[in-house]
Coordinates of C-alpha atoms in Angstrom, one line a residue:
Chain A
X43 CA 0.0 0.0 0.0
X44 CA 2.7 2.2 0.9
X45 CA 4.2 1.2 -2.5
X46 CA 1.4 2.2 -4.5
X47 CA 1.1 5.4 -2.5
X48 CA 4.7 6.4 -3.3
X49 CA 4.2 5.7 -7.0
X50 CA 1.1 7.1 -7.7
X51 CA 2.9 10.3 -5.5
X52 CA 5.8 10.4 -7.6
X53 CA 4.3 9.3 -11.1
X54 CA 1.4 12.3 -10.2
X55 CA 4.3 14.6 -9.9
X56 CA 6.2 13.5 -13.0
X57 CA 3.5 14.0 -14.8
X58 CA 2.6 17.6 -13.7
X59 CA 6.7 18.2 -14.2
X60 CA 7.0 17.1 -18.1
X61 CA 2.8 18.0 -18.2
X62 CA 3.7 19.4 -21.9
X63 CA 5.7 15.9 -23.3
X64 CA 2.7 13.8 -21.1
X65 CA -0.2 15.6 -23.0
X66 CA 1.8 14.5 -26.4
X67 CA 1.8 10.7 -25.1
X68 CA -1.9 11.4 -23.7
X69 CA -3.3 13.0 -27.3
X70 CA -1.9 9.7 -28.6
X71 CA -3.5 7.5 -26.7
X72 CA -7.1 9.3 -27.2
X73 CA -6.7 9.2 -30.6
X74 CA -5.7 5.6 -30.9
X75 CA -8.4 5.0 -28.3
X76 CA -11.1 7.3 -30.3
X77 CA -10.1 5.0 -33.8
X78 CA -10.7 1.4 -31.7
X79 CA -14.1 3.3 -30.4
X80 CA -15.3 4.7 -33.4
X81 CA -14.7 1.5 -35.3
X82 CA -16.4 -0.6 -32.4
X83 CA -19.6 1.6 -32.4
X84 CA -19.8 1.4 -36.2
X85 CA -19.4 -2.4 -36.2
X86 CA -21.5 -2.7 -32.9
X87 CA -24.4 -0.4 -34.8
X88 CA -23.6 -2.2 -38.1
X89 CA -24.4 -5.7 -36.4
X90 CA -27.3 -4.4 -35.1
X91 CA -28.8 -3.5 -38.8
X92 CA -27.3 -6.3 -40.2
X93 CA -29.2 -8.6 -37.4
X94 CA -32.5 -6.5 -38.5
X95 CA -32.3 -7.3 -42.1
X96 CA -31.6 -10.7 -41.6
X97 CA -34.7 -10.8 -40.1
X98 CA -36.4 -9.5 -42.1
X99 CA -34.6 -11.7 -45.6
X100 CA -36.7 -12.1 -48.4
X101 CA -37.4 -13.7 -51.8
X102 CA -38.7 -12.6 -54.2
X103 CA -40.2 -15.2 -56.9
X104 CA -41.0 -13.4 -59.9
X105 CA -43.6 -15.0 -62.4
X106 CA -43.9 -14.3 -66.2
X107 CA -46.8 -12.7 -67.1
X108 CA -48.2 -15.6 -69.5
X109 CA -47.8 -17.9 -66.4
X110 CA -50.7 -20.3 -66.1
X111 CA -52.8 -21.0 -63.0
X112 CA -51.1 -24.4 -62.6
X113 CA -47.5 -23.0 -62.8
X114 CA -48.6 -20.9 -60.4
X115 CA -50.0 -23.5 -58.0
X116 CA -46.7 -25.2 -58.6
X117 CA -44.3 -22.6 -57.6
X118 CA -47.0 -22.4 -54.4
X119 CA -46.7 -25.4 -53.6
X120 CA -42.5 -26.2 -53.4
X121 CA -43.2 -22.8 -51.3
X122 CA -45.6 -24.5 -48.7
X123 CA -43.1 -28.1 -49.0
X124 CA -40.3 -26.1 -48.3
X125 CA -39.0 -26.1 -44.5
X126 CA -36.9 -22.8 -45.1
X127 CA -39.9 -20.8 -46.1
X128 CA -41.6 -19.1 -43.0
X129 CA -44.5 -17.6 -44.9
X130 CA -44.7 -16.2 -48.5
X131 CA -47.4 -14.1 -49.8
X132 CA -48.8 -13.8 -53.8
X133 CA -48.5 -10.3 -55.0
X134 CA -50.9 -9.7 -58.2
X135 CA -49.4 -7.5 -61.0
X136 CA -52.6 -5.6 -59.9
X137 CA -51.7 -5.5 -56.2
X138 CA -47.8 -4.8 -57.2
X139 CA -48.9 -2.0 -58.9
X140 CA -51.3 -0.2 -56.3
X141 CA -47.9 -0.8 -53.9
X142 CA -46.0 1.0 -56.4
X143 CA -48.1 4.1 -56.7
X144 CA -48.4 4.4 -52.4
X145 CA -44.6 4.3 -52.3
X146 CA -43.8 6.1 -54.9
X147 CA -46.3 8.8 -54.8
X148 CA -44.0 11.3 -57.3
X149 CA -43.4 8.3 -60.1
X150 CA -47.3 6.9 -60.1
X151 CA -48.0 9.3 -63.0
X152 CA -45.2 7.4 -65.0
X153 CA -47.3 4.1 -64.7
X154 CA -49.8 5.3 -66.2
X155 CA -47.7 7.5 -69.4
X156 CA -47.0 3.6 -69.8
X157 CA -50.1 2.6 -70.7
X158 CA -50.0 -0.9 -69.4
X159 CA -48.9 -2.6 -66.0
X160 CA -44.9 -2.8 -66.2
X161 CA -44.6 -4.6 -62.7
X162 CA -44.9 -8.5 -62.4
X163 CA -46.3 -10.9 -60.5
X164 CA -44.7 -12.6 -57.2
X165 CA -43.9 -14.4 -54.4
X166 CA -42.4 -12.6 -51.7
X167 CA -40.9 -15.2 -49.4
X168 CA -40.1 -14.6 -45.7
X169 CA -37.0 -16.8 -44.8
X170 CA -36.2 -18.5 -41.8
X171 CA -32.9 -16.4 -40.7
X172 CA -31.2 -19.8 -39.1
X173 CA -27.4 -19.3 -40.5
X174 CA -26.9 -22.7 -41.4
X175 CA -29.5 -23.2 -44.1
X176 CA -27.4 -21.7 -46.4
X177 CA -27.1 -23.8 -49.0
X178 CA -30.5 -25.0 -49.0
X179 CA -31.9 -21.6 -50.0
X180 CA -29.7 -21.7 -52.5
X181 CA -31.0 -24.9 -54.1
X182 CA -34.3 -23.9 -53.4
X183 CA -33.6 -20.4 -55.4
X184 CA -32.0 -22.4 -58.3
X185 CA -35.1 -25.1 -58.3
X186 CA -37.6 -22.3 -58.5
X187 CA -35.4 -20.1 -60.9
X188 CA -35.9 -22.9 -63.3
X189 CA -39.6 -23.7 -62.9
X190 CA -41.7 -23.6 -65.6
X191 CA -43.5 -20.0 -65.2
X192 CA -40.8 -17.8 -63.2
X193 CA -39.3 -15.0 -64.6
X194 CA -36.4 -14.9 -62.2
X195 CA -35.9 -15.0 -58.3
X196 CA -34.2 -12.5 -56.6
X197 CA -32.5 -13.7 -53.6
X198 CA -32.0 -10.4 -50.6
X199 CA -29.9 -12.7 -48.6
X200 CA -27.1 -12.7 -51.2
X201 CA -26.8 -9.1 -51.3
X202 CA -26.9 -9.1 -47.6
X203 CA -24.1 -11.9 -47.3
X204 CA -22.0 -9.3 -49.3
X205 CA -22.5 -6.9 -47.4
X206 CA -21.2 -9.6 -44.1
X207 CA -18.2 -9.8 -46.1
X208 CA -17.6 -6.1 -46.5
X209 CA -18.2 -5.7 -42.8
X210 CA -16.0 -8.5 -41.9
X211 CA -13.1 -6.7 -44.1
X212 CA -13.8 -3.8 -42.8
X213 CA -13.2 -5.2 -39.1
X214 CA -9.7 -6.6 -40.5
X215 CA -8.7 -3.6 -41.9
X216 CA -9.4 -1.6 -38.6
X217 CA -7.9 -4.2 -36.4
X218 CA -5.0 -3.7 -38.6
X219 CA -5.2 0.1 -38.4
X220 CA -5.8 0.2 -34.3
X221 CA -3.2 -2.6 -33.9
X222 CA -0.6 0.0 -35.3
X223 CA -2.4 3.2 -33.5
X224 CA -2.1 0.7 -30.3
X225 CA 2.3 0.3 -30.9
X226 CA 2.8 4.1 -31.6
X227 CA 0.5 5.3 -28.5
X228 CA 2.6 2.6 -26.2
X229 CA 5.6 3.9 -28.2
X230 CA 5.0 7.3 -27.8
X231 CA 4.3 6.8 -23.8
X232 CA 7.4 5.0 -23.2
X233 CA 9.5 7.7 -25.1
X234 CA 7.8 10.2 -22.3
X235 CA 8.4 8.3 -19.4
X236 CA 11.8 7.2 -20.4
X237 CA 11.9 11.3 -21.1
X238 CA 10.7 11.7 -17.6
X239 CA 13.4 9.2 -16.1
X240 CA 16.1 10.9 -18.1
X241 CA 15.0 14.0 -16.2
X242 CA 15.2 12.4 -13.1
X243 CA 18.5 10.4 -13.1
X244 CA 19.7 11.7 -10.2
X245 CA 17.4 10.4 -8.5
X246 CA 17.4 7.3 -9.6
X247 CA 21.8 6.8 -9.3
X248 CA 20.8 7.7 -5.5
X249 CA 18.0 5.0 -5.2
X250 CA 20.4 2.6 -6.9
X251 CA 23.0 3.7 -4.2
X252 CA 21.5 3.4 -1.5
X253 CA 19.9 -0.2 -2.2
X254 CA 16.1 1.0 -2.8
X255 CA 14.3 -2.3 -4.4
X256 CA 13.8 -2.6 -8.3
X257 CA 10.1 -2.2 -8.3
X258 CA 10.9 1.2 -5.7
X259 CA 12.6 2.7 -8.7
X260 CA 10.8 1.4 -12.0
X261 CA 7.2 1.6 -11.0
X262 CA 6.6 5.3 -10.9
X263 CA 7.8 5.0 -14.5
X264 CA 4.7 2.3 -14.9
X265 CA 1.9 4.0 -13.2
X266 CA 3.3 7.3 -15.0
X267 CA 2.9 5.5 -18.5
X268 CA -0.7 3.4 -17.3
X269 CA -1.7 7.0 -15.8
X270 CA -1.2 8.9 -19.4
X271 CA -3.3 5.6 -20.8
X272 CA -6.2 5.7 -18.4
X273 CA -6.2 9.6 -19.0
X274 CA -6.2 9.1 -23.0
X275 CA -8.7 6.4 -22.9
X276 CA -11.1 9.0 -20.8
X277 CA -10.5 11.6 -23.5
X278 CA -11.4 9.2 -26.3
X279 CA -14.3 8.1 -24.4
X280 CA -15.4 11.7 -24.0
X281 CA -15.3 12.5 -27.7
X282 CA -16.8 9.3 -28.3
X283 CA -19.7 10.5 -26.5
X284 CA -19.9 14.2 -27.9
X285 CA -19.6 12.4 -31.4
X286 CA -22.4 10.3 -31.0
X287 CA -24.8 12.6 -28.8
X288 CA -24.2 14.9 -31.9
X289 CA -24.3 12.2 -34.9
X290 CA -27.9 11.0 -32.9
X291 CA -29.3 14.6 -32.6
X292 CA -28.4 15.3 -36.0
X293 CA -28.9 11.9 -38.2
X294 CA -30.9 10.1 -36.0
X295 CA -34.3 10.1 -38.0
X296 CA -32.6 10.0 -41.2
X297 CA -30.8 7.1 -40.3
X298 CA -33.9 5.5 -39.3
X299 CA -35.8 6.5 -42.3
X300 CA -33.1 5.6 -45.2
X301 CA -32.1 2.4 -43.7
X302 CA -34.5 1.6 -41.0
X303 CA -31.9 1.5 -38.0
X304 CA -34.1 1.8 -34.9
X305 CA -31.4 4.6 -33.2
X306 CA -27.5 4.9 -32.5
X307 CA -26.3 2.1 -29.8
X308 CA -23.7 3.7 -27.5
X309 CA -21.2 1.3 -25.3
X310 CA -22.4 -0.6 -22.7
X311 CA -20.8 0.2 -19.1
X312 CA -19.0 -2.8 -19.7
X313 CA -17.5 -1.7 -23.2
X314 CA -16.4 1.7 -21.8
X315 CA -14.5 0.1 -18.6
X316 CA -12.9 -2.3 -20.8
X317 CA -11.7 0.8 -23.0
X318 CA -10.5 2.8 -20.2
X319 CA -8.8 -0.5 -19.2
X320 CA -7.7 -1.1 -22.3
X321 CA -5.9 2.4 -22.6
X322 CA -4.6 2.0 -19.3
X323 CA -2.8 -1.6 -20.6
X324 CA -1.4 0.5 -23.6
X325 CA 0.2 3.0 -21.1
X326 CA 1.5 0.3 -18.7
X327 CA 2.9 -1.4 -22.1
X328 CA 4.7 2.1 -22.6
X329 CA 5.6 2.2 -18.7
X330 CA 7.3 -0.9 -18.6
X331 CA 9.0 -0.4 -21.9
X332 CA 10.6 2.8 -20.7
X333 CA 10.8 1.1 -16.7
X334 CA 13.3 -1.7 -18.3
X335 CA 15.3 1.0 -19.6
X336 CA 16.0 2.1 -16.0
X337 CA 19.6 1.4 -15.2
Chain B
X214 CA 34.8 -5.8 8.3
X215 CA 36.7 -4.9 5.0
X216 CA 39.3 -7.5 3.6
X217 CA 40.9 -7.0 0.3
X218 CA 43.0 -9.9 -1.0
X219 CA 45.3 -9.5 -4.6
X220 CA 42.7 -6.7 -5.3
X221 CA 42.6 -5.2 -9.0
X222 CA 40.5 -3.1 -11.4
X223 CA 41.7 -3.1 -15.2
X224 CA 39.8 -0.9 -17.6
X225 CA 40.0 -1.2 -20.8
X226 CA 43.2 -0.7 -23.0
X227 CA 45.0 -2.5 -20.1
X228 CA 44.7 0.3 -18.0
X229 CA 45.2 -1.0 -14.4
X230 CA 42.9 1.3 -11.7
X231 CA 44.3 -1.0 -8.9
X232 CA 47.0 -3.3 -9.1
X233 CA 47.1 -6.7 -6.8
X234 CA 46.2 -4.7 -3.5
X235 CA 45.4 -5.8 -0.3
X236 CA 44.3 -4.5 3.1
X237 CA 42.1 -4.8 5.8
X238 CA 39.7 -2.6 7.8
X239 CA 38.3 -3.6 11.4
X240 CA 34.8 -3.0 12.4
X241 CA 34.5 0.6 13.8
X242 CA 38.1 1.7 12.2
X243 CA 38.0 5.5 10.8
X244 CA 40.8 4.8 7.6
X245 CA 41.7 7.1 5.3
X246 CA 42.9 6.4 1.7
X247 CA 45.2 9.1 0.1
X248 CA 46.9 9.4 -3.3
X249 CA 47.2 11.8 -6.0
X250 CA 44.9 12.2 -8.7
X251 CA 44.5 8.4 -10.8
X252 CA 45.8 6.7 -7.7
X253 CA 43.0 4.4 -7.2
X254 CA 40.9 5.7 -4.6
X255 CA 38.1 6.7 -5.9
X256 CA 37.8 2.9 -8.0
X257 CA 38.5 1.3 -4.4
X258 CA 35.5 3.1 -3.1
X259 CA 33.2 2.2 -6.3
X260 CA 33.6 -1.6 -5.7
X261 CA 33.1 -1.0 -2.0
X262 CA 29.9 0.1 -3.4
X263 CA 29.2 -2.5 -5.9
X264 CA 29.0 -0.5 -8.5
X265 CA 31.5 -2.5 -10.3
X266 CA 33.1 -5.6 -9.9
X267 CA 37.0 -6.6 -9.4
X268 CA 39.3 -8.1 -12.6
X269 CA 40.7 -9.9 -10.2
X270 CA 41.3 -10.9 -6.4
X271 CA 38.4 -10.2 -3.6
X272 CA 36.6 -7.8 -1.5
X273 CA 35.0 -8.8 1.2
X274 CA 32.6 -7.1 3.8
X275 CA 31.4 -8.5 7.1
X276 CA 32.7 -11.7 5.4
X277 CA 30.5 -11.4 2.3
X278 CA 32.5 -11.5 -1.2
X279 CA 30.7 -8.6 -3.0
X280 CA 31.8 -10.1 -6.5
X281 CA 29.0 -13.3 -5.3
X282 CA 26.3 -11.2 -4.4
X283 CA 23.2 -11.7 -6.4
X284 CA 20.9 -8.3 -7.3
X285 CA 18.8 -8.5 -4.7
X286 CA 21.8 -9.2 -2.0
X287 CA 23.4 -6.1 -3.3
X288 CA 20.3 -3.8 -2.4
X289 CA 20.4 -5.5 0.7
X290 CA 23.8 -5.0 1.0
X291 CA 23.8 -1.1 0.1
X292 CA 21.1 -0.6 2.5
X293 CA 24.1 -1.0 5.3
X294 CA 26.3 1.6 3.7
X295 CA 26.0 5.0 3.8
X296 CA 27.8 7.5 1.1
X297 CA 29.3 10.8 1.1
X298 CA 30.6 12.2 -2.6
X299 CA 32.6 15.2 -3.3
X300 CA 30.0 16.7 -4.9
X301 CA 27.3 16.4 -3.2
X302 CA 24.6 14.4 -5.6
X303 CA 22.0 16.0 -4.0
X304 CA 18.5 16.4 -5.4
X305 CA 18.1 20.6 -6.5
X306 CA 14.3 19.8 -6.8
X307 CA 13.8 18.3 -3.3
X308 CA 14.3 20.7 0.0
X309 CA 16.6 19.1 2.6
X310 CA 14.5 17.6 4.6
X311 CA 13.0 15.3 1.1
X312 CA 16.6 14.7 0.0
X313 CA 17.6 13.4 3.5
X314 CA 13.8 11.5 3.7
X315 CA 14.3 10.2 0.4
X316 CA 16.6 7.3 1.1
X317 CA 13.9 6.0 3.9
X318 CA 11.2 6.3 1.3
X319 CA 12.2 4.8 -1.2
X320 CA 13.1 1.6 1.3
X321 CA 9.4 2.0 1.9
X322 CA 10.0 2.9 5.7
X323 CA 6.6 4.0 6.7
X324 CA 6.1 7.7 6.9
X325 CA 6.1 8.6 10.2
X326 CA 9.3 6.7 10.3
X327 CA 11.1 8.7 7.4
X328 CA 10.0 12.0 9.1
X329 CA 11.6 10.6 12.7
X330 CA 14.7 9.7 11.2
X331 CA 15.4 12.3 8.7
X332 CA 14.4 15.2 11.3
X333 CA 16.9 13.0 14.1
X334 CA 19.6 13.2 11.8
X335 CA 19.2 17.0 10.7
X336 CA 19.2 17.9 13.8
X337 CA 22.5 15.9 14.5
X338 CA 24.0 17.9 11.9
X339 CA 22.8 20.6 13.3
X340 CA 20.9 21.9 9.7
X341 CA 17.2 21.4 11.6
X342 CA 16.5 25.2 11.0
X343 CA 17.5 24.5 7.0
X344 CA 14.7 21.9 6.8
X345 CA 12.3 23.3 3.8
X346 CA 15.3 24.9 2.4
X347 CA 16.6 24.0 -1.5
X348 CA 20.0 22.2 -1.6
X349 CA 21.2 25.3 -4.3
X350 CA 20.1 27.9 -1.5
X351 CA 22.7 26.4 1.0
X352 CA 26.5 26.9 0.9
X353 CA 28.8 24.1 0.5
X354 CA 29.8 23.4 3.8
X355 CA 25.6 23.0 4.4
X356 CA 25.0 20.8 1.6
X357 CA 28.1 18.0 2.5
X358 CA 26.6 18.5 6.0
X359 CA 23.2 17.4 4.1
X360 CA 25.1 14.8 2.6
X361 CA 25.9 13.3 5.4
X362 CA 22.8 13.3 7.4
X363 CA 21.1 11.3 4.1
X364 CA 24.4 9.2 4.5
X365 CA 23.1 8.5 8.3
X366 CA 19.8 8.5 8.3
X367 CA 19.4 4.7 7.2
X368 CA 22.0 4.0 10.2
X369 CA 25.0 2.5 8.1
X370 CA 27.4 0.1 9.7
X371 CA 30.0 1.5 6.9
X372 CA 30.2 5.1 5.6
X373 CA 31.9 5.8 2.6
X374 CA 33.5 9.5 1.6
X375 CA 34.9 10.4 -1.4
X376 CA 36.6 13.4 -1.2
X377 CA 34.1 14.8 1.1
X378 CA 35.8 18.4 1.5
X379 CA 36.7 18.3 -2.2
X380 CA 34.8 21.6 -2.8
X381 CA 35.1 23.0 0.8
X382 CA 37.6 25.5 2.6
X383 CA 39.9 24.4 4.9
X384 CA 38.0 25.4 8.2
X385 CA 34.3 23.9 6.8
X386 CA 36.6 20.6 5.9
X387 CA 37.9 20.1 9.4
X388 CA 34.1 20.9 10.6
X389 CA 33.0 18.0 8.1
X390 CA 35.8 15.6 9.2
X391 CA 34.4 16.1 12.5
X392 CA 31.1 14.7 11.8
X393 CA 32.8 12.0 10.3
X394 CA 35.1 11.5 13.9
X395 CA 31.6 11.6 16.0
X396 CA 30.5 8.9 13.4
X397 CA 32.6 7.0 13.5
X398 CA 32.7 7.2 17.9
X399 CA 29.2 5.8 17.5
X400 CA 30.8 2.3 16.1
X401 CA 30.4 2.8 12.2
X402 CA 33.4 2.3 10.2
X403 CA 34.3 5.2 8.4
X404 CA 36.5 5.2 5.2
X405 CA 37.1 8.4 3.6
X406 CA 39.1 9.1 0.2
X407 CA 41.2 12.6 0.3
X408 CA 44.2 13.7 -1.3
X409 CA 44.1 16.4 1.7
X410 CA 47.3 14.9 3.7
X411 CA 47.2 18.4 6.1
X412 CA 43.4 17.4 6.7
X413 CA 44.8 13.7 7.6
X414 CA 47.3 14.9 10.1
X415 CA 44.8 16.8 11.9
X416 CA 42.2 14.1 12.1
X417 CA 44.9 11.7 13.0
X418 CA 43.8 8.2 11.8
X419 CA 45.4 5.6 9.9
X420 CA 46.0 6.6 6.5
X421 CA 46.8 4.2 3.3
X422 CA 48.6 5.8 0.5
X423 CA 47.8 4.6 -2.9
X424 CA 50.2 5.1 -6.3
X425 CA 49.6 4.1 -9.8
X426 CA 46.4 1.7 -7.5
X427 CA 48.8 -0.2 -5.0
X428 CA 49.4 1.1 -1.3
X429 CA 52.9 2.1 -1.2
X430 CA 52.4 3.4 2.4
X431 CA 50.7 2.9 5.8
X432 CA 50.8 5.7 8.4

C-alpha cells in the first residue's frame, strides 16, 4: 500500500513536471483510443442492422406474365413443401402495382404514361434467418429459378451476405489500423516516461546507491505510463460521446428512415470500462517499456 | 569488516585502476585512503559500493565476497552503507528535509518513520532550521553536512567519503571531518578518500597511501 502510494505520488508529480511531453503521449493514446471506439460503435451499430435485415430476408419469386394457373400452383406449392420458407405471400401484378403508386407517390404518373402494368407478378418469401440453411436456400432459389412460369428470383440474402463480407473486411482492416495506433500510442508513452526518467536520473543513481528495491525505482515509470493511458482512454471516451450525442441529434431520424436503423447504440458500461482499461494496458505497455530502460 | 585480498580493477586498454592490493579494515576503524589524482581511490570506493566488480582478487565485507552477491543481495547489502561524494549528488528539486527523507522512502520505511529519522539526523547535523530549504540555497559546507545526514539516516554500519571536503575551505573541511570523527565514535566504520594529507594529520587516523592503485604506504 505504501508502494502504491509512493508511486502514484511520484508518477502524479512526473507527470505535472513534463505536463507538456505527457499531453503528447496522452493525445496519442485518445486518438488511438477514439479509432478502436469509433470502429467498435460502427461495427456494434452495423451488427445491429445487419441482425434487422436478416430478419427481415426475403425472396422474391417473380412470375412471367403468361404464367398459367397451374405454374402458379406449382411454384406455391414447393413454397408451402419447403421447410426454409416461414410464410410467402402472392402479389398480383394488380396488387404490385397499387404498392408501387403508395410508395412512390412522385413516379405513379409514369405508370400510367405507360399505358400498361410494367410490374410482375410474385412471391415474396419470408426466410427462416437460421445461419446454417445456407445452402438449401440456395437450391431452393435455383429449383424455383428454373420452374416452368418464373421469370427470375431475386434472392435479398445474397446481397446481404455481401454486405457480411464487407463488414468483416472492414473489421480486418481496422484491427490492422488500431493494432498499429495501439504500438505508436505505447511507443509514444514509453519515449515520455523514459523522457521523464532521463530528467530524473539523479534520483534514480541515488536510489540505486543506497539499495532502494527494483520495483521502488521502476514503478513510478509504470503507473506514470498506465496513468497517461487511463487519461487518454477517458479523453477518447469523452469525444466518443460528444460524437455520438451529436451524430444522434443530428442523423438520428434519417438514419432510421433511409435504412431503418431503430437509433445509435452507444457502449455498454462494460464496453467503456474495458476501454478505459484497455488504454490503461497500452500505457502500462509504454511504462514498462521505458521502466526496463532504467539502469 | 573490509578484507581486500590481490585486489585489481583493469579498464579497458589495459589500464590497471588497482593493481594486486590488499588491506584490511576492522569493524569501527575510521581509515583514510590518500593518493594523487588516478591513484586508485576513488575505483576502491566504487567496488566497496558495488558499482563494479574486481578483474581480479576479492573484497569482502562483514565476510561477504561482493563479486557473489546476487541483485537482490546487493540492495540488501547497500542498505548497510552509507555514502558521502565530493560533490554532493543531492536532489536541487527536493528541499533538505525530502533529499535526506528520500533514502527511507524509497526503502518504503513508513512515513512517520522517514520524518523521525530524517528530522533526528538533521538535527545531529545541526541543519534542523535548514529543513524546507533547496539544496542550491545552501553553501557548500551546508550541503556536505546534508550529505551526510542522508548518509546517516538509514543507520549505516560503513560510511563511505569520497573526497568529502573536495569543494570545501579548509575550516568547513575540518568541521566536516568532525562529523565523520563523532560517526565514526558511535561504532560505524568510516572510510574516507582525500588527497588532503594536512586534513589527515589533523584528524589523526590511519591513512593508506595509494600510487599508480597499490598502497605504497601505511601511516
Amino acid at each position: 500500500m505504501r508502494a502504491l502510494k509512493y508511486f502514484f505520488a511520484e508518477a502524479g508529480a512526473s507527470l505535472w513536471h513534463g505536463r507538456r511531453a505527457a499531453a503528447l503521449a496522452i493525445l496519442t493514446v485518445t486518438v488511438g483510443l477514439f479509432l478502436l471506439g469509433f470502429f467498435l460503435l460502427v461495427n456494434a451499430n452495423v451488427d445491429r442492422l445487419v441482425a434487422q435485415w436478416a430478419q427481415a430476408a426475403e425472396m422474391s419469386v417473380y412470375l412471367t406474365d403468361d404464367a398459367s394457373a397451374e405454374q402458379r400452383a406449382a411454384v406455391e406449392a414447393t413454397l408451402a413443401a419447403s421447410p426454409l420458407v416461414r410464410s410467402f405471400e402472392y402479389v398480383s401484378k394488380v396488387d404490385a402495382l397499387a404498392r408501387f403508386q403508395h410508395d412512390f407517390k412522385d413516379l405513379a404518373g409514369l405508370t400510367n404514361e405507360l399505358g400498361e402494368n410494367p410490374l410482375p407478378a410474385a412471391f415474396e418469401v419470408r426466410l427462416r434467418s437460421s445461419a446454417g440453411d445456407q445452402a438449401g436456400i440456395d437450391a431452393l432459389a435455383a429449383s424455383l429459378s428454373k420452374a416452368p412460369g418464373v421469370a427470375d428470383v431475386r434472392y435479398d440474402r445474397q446481397w446481404l451476405n455481401r454486405l457480411l463480407l464487407a463488414v468483416a473486411l472492414l473489421r480486418g482492416v481496422s484491427l490492422v489500423i488500431i493494432t498499429i495506433v495501439g504500438i505508436a500510442a505505447a511507443l509514444t508513452v514509453a519515449n515520455v516516461v523514459r523522457l521523464a526518467a532521463y530528467a530524473r536520473l539523479d534520483e534514480i543513481e541515488i536510489m540505486h546507491l543506497v539499495g532502494s528495491p527494483a520495483a521502488f525505482i521502476r514503478g513510478p515509470f509504470v503507473v506514470e505510463g498506465v496513468l497517461q493511458g487511463g487519461i487518454g482512454a477517458l479523453g477518447a471516451l469523452l469525444l466518443l460521446w460528444a460524437g455520438y450525442a451529436v451524430a444522434t441529434a443530428r442523423y438520428g431520424t434519417m438514419l432510421a428512415d433511409a435504412i431503418g436503423l431503430d437509433g445509435l447504440a452507444f457502449f455498454s458500461p462494460m464496453m467503456m470500462l474495458l476501454l478505459v482499461v484497455g488504454g490503461m494496458a497500452v500505457g502500462c505497455v509504454g511504462g514498462l517499456v521505458a521502466a526496463r530502460g532504467v539502469r | 569488516m573490509i578484507e581486500a585480498y590481490h585486489l585489481s580493477k583493469v579498464y579497458s586498454r589495459g589500464v590497471y585502476a588497482l593493481r594486486d592490493l590488499s588491506l584490511t579494515v576492522e569493524k569501527g576503524e575510521f581509515v583514510f585512503l590518500t593518493g594523487p589524482s588516478g591513484a586508485g581511490k576513488s575505483t576502491f570506493l566504487r567496488l566497496m559500493l558495488r558499482q563494479e566488480l574486481p578483474s581480479e582478487g576479492q573484497l569482502m565485507v562483514s565476510g561477504r565476497n561482493l563479486s557473489d552477491l546476487r541483485p537482490r543481495e546487493v540492495q540488501s547489502y547497500r542498505r548497510s552503507v552509507g555514502f558521502v561524494f565530493q560533490d554532493f549528488k543531492l536532489i536541487p528539486r527536493k528541499t533538505v528535509f525530502e533529499n535526506v527523507a528520500f533514502v527511507p522512502r524509497v526503502l518504503g520505511a513508513p512515513e512517520a518513520s522517514q520524518r523521525r529519522k530524517a528530522f533526528q539526523v538533521l538535527k545531529w547535523v545541526g541543519l534542523q532550521h535548514r529543513m524546507t530549504a533547496l539544496p542550491l540555497d545552501l553553501s557548500g559546507g551546508e550541503q556536505q553536512r546534508i550529505a551526510i545526514a542522508r548518509a546517516l539516516v538509514n543507520d549505516p554500519m560503513l560510511v563511505l567519503a569520497d573526497e568529502p571536503t573536495g569543494n570545501l575551505d579548509p575550516d568547513l573541511s575540518l568541521e566536516i571531518m568532525n562529523l565523520f570523527r563523532e560517526i565514526n565514535a558511535r561504532g560505524t566504520t568510516v572510510v574516507v578518500a582525500t588527497h588532503d594529507r594536512e586534513l589527515i594529520r589533523q584528524v589523526g587516523r590511519r591513512a593508506l597511501t595509494l600510487d599508480q592503485g597499490q598502497i605504497v604506504e601505511t601511516s
